[in-house]
Amino acid sequence: MLVHAIPTNAGYEFAAEVRAGLTRAGQKELPSKYLYDDVGSALFEVISHLPEYGLTRADERLLRRYSDDIADRVAGPVAIAELGSGSGRKTRWLLEAFCRRQRTSYYPVEISHSALVMCERELSDIDAISIVGFEREYLDGLLEVAAYRKSGQRLLVLFLGSTIGNFDRPAGVKFLSDVRCILQPGDSLLLGTDIEKSSIELLRAYDDQLGVTAAFNLNLLARVNRELGADFDLSQFAHLARINEEVRSVEMHLESRRHQAVSISAAEVVVEFQEGETIWTESSHKYALGEIYEMARAAGFRCEVQWVDQQWPFAENLLIAE
Ligand code: AVI
């Protein structure tokens, strides 16, 4: 696979965002995108197999069951761009369905180099596929994919796994609008969304018995230690999952077990934590089925079909650019 990578000053950006998030007045926070270094991505892969966390399996079930239906609806020559492909495992069904119909170009867009490598290993045996990976942020990668489009070719964008839920609602609609601006009328977006469920189910899913989600969350502090020379004592922070009824999300936090100060060398800062104070690390918003039609409309799409999993309420939504 050809991988387009660009040198970035990622280390500098990470330090700046950590400093800004931990020194802001009020709720301290760290951006959830930093949960996914190699260790975090591997832990997320384990989460996707946990009995308590049905989201990824629901996504996969829908893609397996409806991939032919999706491929029939997005007819004609098509290039497929996937934003945040991960290992590519769940995309296989869909790509096989498209490749049974015609030769298909697949462009995974990922900030993680190792995920792109895994993705190619997982999918390159499919007949009639060509894979070109973009090691980029989502919208930068999509812009480049759009520049590769051949005349008469449709673009299908995949944004699966309810990653949209990790944006707050206004930012989610803004992101969909930004995607829409890069597309042409008639192009499509397959959007995976996790549907609202009980607080009990959500707390179980985001605070599993084995402690894998806790490790996934705590790894963010371990990463700051590794990459920014910080001295977080991981045993002095606890994983916390909490429901935010107002915005219909489940939040992950890291709670300081005592009053303590942490030095972060590359960010040139010492941060003080009170006992019980938390760092907010992620929100996963959950959606009502009808709401997705409204979000689509607000972003310049029309929601043509919605496929819903019965075992774990989750929807695959096919949006068409208007
Ligand atoms: C990637 N994302 C959709 C997951 C979610 O459910 O919000 C990340 C995750 N966080 C904790 N468990 C899984």
mmCIF file with all atom_site columns, C-alpha atoms in Angstrom, residues 187-319:
data_model
loop_
_atom_site.group_PDB
_atom_site.id
_atom_site.type_symbol
_atom_site.label_atom_id
_atom_site.label_alt_id
_atom_site.label_comp_id
_atom_site.label_asym_id
_atom_site.label_entity_id
_atom_site.label_seq_id
_atom_site.pdbx_PDB_ins_code
_atom_site.Cartn_x
_atom_site.Cartn_y
_atom_site.Cartn_z
_atom_site.occupancy
_atom_site.B_iso_or_equiv
_atom_site.pdbx_formal_charge
_atom_site.auth_seq_id
_atom_site.auth_comp_id
_atom_site.auth_asym_id
_atom_site.auth_atom_id
_atom_site.pdbx_PDB_model_num
ATOM 1   C CA . ASP A 1 187 ? -21.889 11.636 -3.153 1.00 0.00 ? 187 ASP A CA 1
ATOM 2   C CA . SER A 1 188 ? -22.639 9.756  0.037  1.00 0.00 ? 188 SER A CA 1
ATOM 3   C CA . LEU A 1 189 ? -21.629 9.362  3.644  1.00 0.00 ? 189 LEU A CA 1
ATOM 4   C CA . LEU A 1 190 ? -22.217 6.187  5.644  1.00 0.00 ? 190 LEU A CA 1
ATOM 5   C CA . LEU A 1 191 ? -22.454 7.342  9.250  1.00 0.00 ? 191 LEU A CA 1
ATOM 6   C CA . GLY A 1 192 ? -22.456 4.957  12.237 1.00 0.00 ? 192 GLY A CA 1
ATOM 7   C CA . THR A 1 193 ? -24.288 6.271  15.324 1.00 0.00 ? 193 THR A CA 1
ATOM 8   C CA . ASP A 1 194 ? -24.797 4.709  18.731 1.00 0.00 ? 194 ASP A CA 1
ATOM 9   C CA . ILE A 1 195 ? -28.421 4.994  19.857 1.00 0.00 ? 195 ILE A CA 1
ATOM 10  C CA . GLU A 1 196 ? -29.593 6.023  23.341 1.00 0.00 ? 196 GLU A CA 1
ATOM 11  C CA . LYS A 1 197 ? -29.761 3.254  25.923 1.00 0.00 ? 197 LYS A CA 1
ATOM 12  C CA . SER A 1 198 ? -30.187 2.940  29.693 1.00 0.00 ? 198 SER A CA 1
ATOM 13  C CA . SER A 1 199 ? -27.700 4.524  32.081 1.00 0.00 ? 199 SER A CA 1
ATOM 14  C CA . ILE A 1 200 ? -27.016 1.080  33.567 1.00 0.00 ? 200 ILE A CA 1
ATOM 15  C CA . GLU A 1 201 ? -25.993 -0.341 30.175 1.00 0.00 ? 201 GLU A CA 1
ATOM 16  C CA . LEU A 1 202 ? -23.872 2.707  29.381 1.00 0.00 ? 202 LEU A CA 1
ATOM 17  C CA . LEU A 1 203 ? -22.044 2.726  32.710 1.00 0.00 ? 203 LEU A CA 1
ATOM 18  C CA . ARG A 1 204 ? -21.307 -0.990 32.314 1.00 0.00 ? 204 ARG A CA 1
ATOM 19  C CA . ALA A 1 205 ? -20.001 -0.398 28.779 1.00 0.00 ? 205 ALA A CA 1
ATOM 20  C CA . TYR A 1 206 ? -17.704 2.468  29.777 1.00 0.00 ? 206 TYR A CA 1
ATOM 21  C CA . ASP A 1 207 ? -16.536 0.999  33.119 1.00 0.00 ? 207 ASP A CA 1
ATOM 22  C CA . ASP A 1 208 ? -16.133 -2.704 32.398 1.00 0.00 ? 208 ASP A CA 1
ATOM 23  C CA . GLN A 1 209 ? -15.427 -5.311 35.074 1.00 0.00 ? 209 GLN A CA 1
ATOM 24  C CA . LEU A 1 210 ? -12.012 -6.277 33.720 1.00 0.00 ? 210 LEU A CA 1
ATOM 25  C CA . GLY A 1 211 ? -10.816 -2.703 33.888 1.00 0.00 ? 211 GLY A CA 1
ATOM 26  C CA . VAL A 1 212 ? -9.828  -2.484 30.209 1.00 0.00 ? 212 VAL A CA 1
ATOM 27  C CA . THR A 1 213 ? -11.614 0.862  29.741 1.00 0.00 ? 213 THR A CA 1
ATOM 28  C CA . ALA A 1 214 ? -9.928  2.107  32.927 1.00 0.00 ? 214 ALA A CA 1
ATOM 29  C CA . ALA A 1 215 ? -6.538  1.126  31.451 1.00 0.00 ? 215 ALA A CA 1
ATOM 30  C CA . PHE A 1 216 ? -7.489  2.788  28.133 1.00 0.00 ? 216 PHE A CA 1
ATOM 31  C CA . ASN A 1 217 ? -8.291  6.019  29.991 1.00 0.00 ? 217 ASN A CA 1
ATOM 32  C CA . LEU A 1 218 ? -5.272  5.916  32.338 1.00 0.00 ? 218 LEU A CA 1
ATOM 33  C CA . ASN A 1 219 ? -2.987  5.265  29.375 1.00 0.00 ? 219 ASN A CA 1
ATOM 34  C CA . LEU A 1 220 ? -3.550  8.900  28.441 1.00 0.00 ? 220 LEU A CA 1
ATOM 35  C CA . LEU A 1 221 ? -1.600  9.937  31.563 1.00 0.00 ? 221 LEU A CA 1
ATOM 36  C CA . ALA A 1 222 ? 0.995   7.235  30.865 1.00 0.00 ? 222 ALA A CA 1
ATOM 37  C CA . ARG A 1 223 ? 1.346   8.689  27.360 1.00 0.00 ? 223 ARG A CA 1
ATOM 38  C CA . VAL A 1 224 ? 1.890   12.182 28.761 1.00 0.00 ? 224 VAL A CA 1
ATOM 39  C CA . ASN A 1 225 ? 4.586   10.667 31.003 1.00 0.00 ? 225 ASN A CA 1
ATOM 40  C CA . ARG A 1 226 ? 6.229   8.860  28.054 1.00 0.00 ? 226 ARG A CA 1
ATOM 41  C CA . GLU A 1 227 ? 6.052   11.592 25.458 1.00 0.00 ? 227 GLU A CA 1
ATOM 42  C CA . LEU A 1 228 ? 6.138   14.811 27.470 1.00 0.00 ? 228 LEU A CA 1
ATOM 43  C CA . GLY A 1 229 ? 8.319   13.799 30.408 1.00 0.00 ? 229 GLY A CA 1
ATOM 44  C CA . ALA A 1 230 ? 5.561   14.146 33.023 1.00 0.00 ? 230 ALA A CA 1
ATOM 45  C CA . ASP A 1 231 ? 5.496   12.463 36.439 1.00 0.00 ? 231 ASP A CA 1
ATOM 46  C CA . PHE A 1 232 ? 1.842   11.385 36.795 1.00 0.00 ? 232 PHE A CA 1
ATOM 47  C CA . ASP A 1 233 ? 1.585   8.627  39.437 1.00 0.00 ? 233 ASP A CA 1
ATOM 48  C CA . LEU A 1 234 ? -1.082  6.460  37.769 1.00 0.00 ? 234 LEU A CA 1
ATOM 49  C CA . SER A 1 235 ? -2.017  4.807  41.074 1.00 0.00 ? 235 SER A CA 1
ATOM 50  C CA . GLN A 1 236 ? -3.192  8.231  42.291 1.00 0.00 ? 236 GLN A CA 1
ATOM 51  C CA . PHE A 1 237 ? -5.838  8.653  39.550 1.00 0.00 ? 237 PHE A CA 1
ATOM 52  C CA . ALA A 1 238 ? -9.032  6.617  39.135 1.00 0.00 ? 238 ALA A CA 1
ATOM 53  C CA . HIS A 1 239 ? -11.107 5.991  36.004 1.00 0.00 ? 239 HIS A CA 1
ATOM 54  C CA . LEU A 1 240 ? -14.645 7.343  36.262 1.00 0.00 ? 240 LEU A CA 1
ATOM 55  C CA . ALA A 1 241 ? -17.583 6.928  33.847 1.00 0.00 ? 241 ALA A CA 1
ATOM 56  C CA . ARG A 1 242 ? -20.495 9.279  34.382 1.00 0.00 ? 242 ARG A CA 1
ATOM 57  C CA . ILE A 1 243 ? -23.755 10.050 32.576 1.00 0.00 ? 243 ILE A CA 1
ATOM 58  C CA . ASN A 1 244 ? -24.414 13.603 31.441 1.00 0.00 ? 244 ASN A CA 1
ATOM 59  C CA . GLU A 1 245 ? -28.220 13.656 31.152 1.00 0.00 ? 245 GLU A CA 1
ATOM 60  C CA . GLU A 1 246 ? -28.304 17.192 29.824 1.00 0.00 ? 246 GLU A CA 1
ATOM 61  C CA . VAL A 1 247 ? -26.317 16.491 26.660 1.00 0.00 ? 247 VAL A CA 1
ATOM 62  C CA . ARG A 1 248 ? -27.165 12.747 26.508 1.00 0.00 ? 248 ARG A CA 1
ATOM 63  C CA . SER A 1 249 ? -23.625 11.466 26.720 1.00 0.00 ? 249 SER A CA 1
ATOM 64  C CA . VAL A 1 250 ? -21.454 9.197  28.805 1.00 0.00 ? 250 VAL A CA 1
ATOM 65  C CA . GLU A 1 251 ? -18.265 10.908 29.950 1.00 0.00 ? 251 GLU A CA 1
ATOM 66  C CA . MET A 1 252 ? -14.912 9.481  30.962 1.00 0.00 ? 252 MET A CA 1
ATOM 67  C CA . HIS A 1 253 ? -12.881 11.276 33.621 1.00 0.00 ? 253 HIS A CA 1
ATOM 68  C CA . LEU A 1 254 ? -9.711  10.623 35.597 1.00 0.00 ? 254 LEU A CA 1
ATOM 69  C CA . GLU A 1 255 ? -10.208 11.477 39.253 1.00 0.00 ? 255 GLU A CA 1
ATOM 70  C CA . SER A 1 256 ? -7.339  12.570 41.483 1.00 0.00 ? 256 SER A CA 1
ATOM 71  C CA . ARG A 1 257 ? -7.287  10.372 44.603 1.00 0.00 ? 257 ARG A CA 1
ATOM 72  C CA . ARG A 1 258 ? -5.506  13.045 46.654 1.00 0.00 ? 258 ARG A CA 1
ATOM 73  C CA . HIS A 1 259 ? -4.200  16.580 46.593 1.00 0.00 ? 259 HIS A CA 1
ATOM 74  C CA . GLN A 1 260 ? -1.092  16.423 44.371 1.00 0.00 ? 260 GLN A CA 1
ATOM 75  C CA . ALA A 1 261 ? 1.105   18.339 41.948 1.00 0.00 ? 261 ALA A CA 1
ATOM 76  C CA . VAL A 1 262 ? 2.305   16.919 38.624 1.00 0.00 ? 262 VAL A CA 1
ATOM 77  C CA . SER A 1 263 ? 5.152   18.304 36.575 1.00 0.00 ? 263 SER A CA 1
ATOM 78  C CA . ILE A 1 264 ? 4.984   18.071 32.763 1.00 0.00 ? 264 ILE A CA 1
ATOM 79  C CA . SER A 1 265 ? 8.413   18.916 31.496 1.00 0.00 ? 265 SER A CA 1
ATOM 80  C CA . ALA A 1 266 ? 7.800   19.373 27.738 1.00 0.00 ? 266 ALA A CA 1
ATOM 81  C CA . ALA A 1 267 ? 4.755   21.550 28.482 1.00 0.00 ? 267 ALA A CA 1
ATOM 82  C CA . GLU A 1 268 ? 6.809   23.594 30.994 1.00 0.00 ? 268 GLU A CA 1
ATOM 83  C CA . VAL A 1 269 ? 4.092   23.435 33.623 1.00 0.00 ? 269 VAL A CA 1
ATOM 84  C CA . VAL A 1 270 ? 3.340   22.084 37.086 1.00 0.00 ? 270 VAL A CA 1
ATOM 85  C CA . VAL A 1 271 ? -0.348  21.264 37.563 1.00 0.00 ? 271 VAL A CA 1
ATOM 86  C CA . GLU A 1 272 ? -2.024  21.043 40.948 1.00 0.00 ? 272 GLU A CA 1
ATOM 87  C CA . PHE A 1 273 ? -4.952  18.662 41.532 1.00 0.00 ? 273 PHE A CA 1
ATOM 88  C CA . GLN A 1 274 ? -7.339  18.776 44.486 1.00 0.00 ? 274 GLN A CA 1
ATOM 89  C CA . GLU A 1 275 ? -8.568  15.496 45.975 1.00 0.00 ? 275 GLU A CA 1
ATOM 90  C CA . GLY A 1 276 ? -11.626 14.422 43.927 1.00 0.00 ? 276 GLY A CA 1
ATOM 91  C CA . GLU A 1 277 ? -10.873 16.855 41.071 1.00 0.00 ? 277 GLU A CA 1
ATOM 92  C CA . THR A 1 278 ? -11.220 15.275 37.610 1.00 0.00 ? 278 THR A CA 1
ATOM 93  C CA . ILE A 1 279 ? -9.715  15.530 34.142 1.00 0.00 ? 279 ILE A CA 1
ATOM 94  C CA . TRP A 1 280 ? -12.451 15.108 31.518 1.00 0.00 ? 280 TRP A CA 1
ATOM 95  C CA . THR A 1 281 ? -11.014 12.881 28.783 1.00 0.00 ? 281 THR A CA 1
ATOM 96  C CA . GLU A 1 282 ? -13.931 11.880 26.511 1.00 0.00 ? 282 GLU A CA 1
ATOM 97  C CA . SER A 1 283 ? -17.659 12.220 25.847 1.00 0.00 ? 283 SER A CA 1
ATOM 98  C CA . SER A 1 284 ? -19.671 9.678  23.868 1.00 0.00 ? 284 SER A CA 1
ATOM 99  C CA . HIS A 1 285 ? -22.949 11.184 22.752 1.00 0.00 ? 285 HIS A CA 1
ATOM 100 C CA . LYS A 1 286 ? -25.912 8.912  22.108 1.00 0.00 ? 286 LYS A CA 1
ATOM 101 C CA . TYR A 1 287 ? -28.586 9.676  19.537 1.00 0.00 ? 287 TYR A CA 1
ATOM 102 C CA . ALA A 1 288 ? -32.316 9.300  18.977 1.00 0.00 ? 288 ALA A CA 1
ATOM 103 C CA . LEU A 1 289 ? -33.079 7.773  15.568 1.00 0.00 ? 289 LEU A CA 1
ATOM 104 C CA . GLY A 1 290 ? -35.051 10.811 14.320 1.00 0.00 ? 290 GLY A CA 1
ATOM 105 C CA . GLU A 1 291 ? -32.318 13.191 15.380 1.00 0.00 ? 291 GLU A CA 1
ATOM 106 C CA . ILE A 1 292 ? -29.947 11.821 12.744 1.00 0.00 ? 292 ILE A CA 1
ATOM 107 C CA . TYR A 1 293 ? -32.318 12.954 9.968  1.00 0.00 ? 293 TYR A CA 1
ATOM 108 C CA . GLU A 1 294 ? -32.205 16.479 11.420 1.00 0.00 ? 294 GLU A CA 1
ATOM 109 C CA . MET A 1 295 ? -28.411 16.476 11.782 1.00 0.00 ? 295 MET A CA 1
ATOM 110 C CA . ALA A 1 296 ? -28.083 15.300 8.188  1.00 0.00 ? 296 ALA A CA 1
ATOM 111 C CA . ARG A 1 297 ? -30.394 18.039 6.925  1.00 0.00 ? 297 ARG A CA 1
ATOM 112 C CA . ALA A 1 298 ? -28.579 20.733 8.915  1.00 0.00 ? 298 ALA A CA 1
ATOM 113 C CA . ALA A 1 299 ? -25.291 19.641 7.320  1.00 0.00 ? 299 ALA A CA 1
ATOM 114 C CA . GLY A 1 300 ? -26.543 19.580 3.703  1.00 0.00 ? 300 GLY A CA 1
ATOM 115 C CA . PHE A 1 301 ? -27.333 15.856 3.418  1.00 0.00 ? 301 PHE A CA 1
ATOM 116 C CA . ARG A 1 302 ? -30.529 13.829 3.210  1.00 0.00 ? 302 ARG A CA 1
ATOM 117 C CA . CYS A 1 303 ? -30.712 10.626 5.249  1.00 0.00 ? 303 CYS A CA 1
ATOM 118 C CA . GLU A 1 304 ? -31.849 8.039  2.708  1.00 0.00 ? 304 GLU A CA 1
ATOM 119 C CA . VAL A 1 305 ? -31.826 4.840  4.774  1.00 0.00 ? 305 VAL A CA 1
ATOM 120 C CA . GLN A 1 306 ? -31.235 3.857  8.360  1.00 0.00 ? 306 GLN A CA 1
ATOM 121 C CA . TRP A 1 307 ? -30.336 0.281  9.300  1.00 0.00 ? 307 TRP A CA 1
ATOM 122 C CA . VAL A 1 308 ? -30.733 -0.459 13.014 1.00 0.00 ? 308 VAL A CA 1
ATOM 123 C CA . ASP A 1 309 ? -29.260 -3.323 15.038 1.00 0.00 ? 309 ASP A CA 1
ATOM 124 C CA . GLN A 1 310 ? -31.792 -4.980 17.346 1.00 0.00 ? 310 GLN A CA 1
ATOM 125 C CA . GLN A 1 311 ? -29.320 -6.540 19.797 1.00 0.00 ? 311 GLN A CA 1
ATOM 126 C CA . TRP A 1 312 ? -27.450 -3.309 20.631 1.00 0.00 ? 312 TRP A CA 1
ATOM 127 C CA . PRO A 1 313 ? -29.314 -0.195 19.452 1.00 0.00 ? 313 PRO A CA 1
ATOM 128 C CA . PHE A 1 314 ? -26.973 1.254  16.846 1.00 0.00 ? 314 PHE A CA 1
ATOM 129 C CA . ALA A 1 315 ? -27.730 2.734  13.414 1.00 0.00 ? 315 ALA A CA 1
ATOM 130 C CA . GLU A 1 316 ? -25.901 2.780  10.114 1.00 0.00 ? 316 GLU A CA 1
ATOM 131 C CA . ASN A 1 317 ? -27.205 5.861  8.234  1.00 0.00 ? 317 ASN A CA 1
ATOM 132 C CA . LEU A 1 318 ? -26.749 6.405  4.503  1.00 0.00 ? 318 LEU A CA 1
ATOM 133 C CA . LEU A 1 319 ? -26.626 10.168 3.884  1.00 0.00 ? 319 LEU A CA 1
#
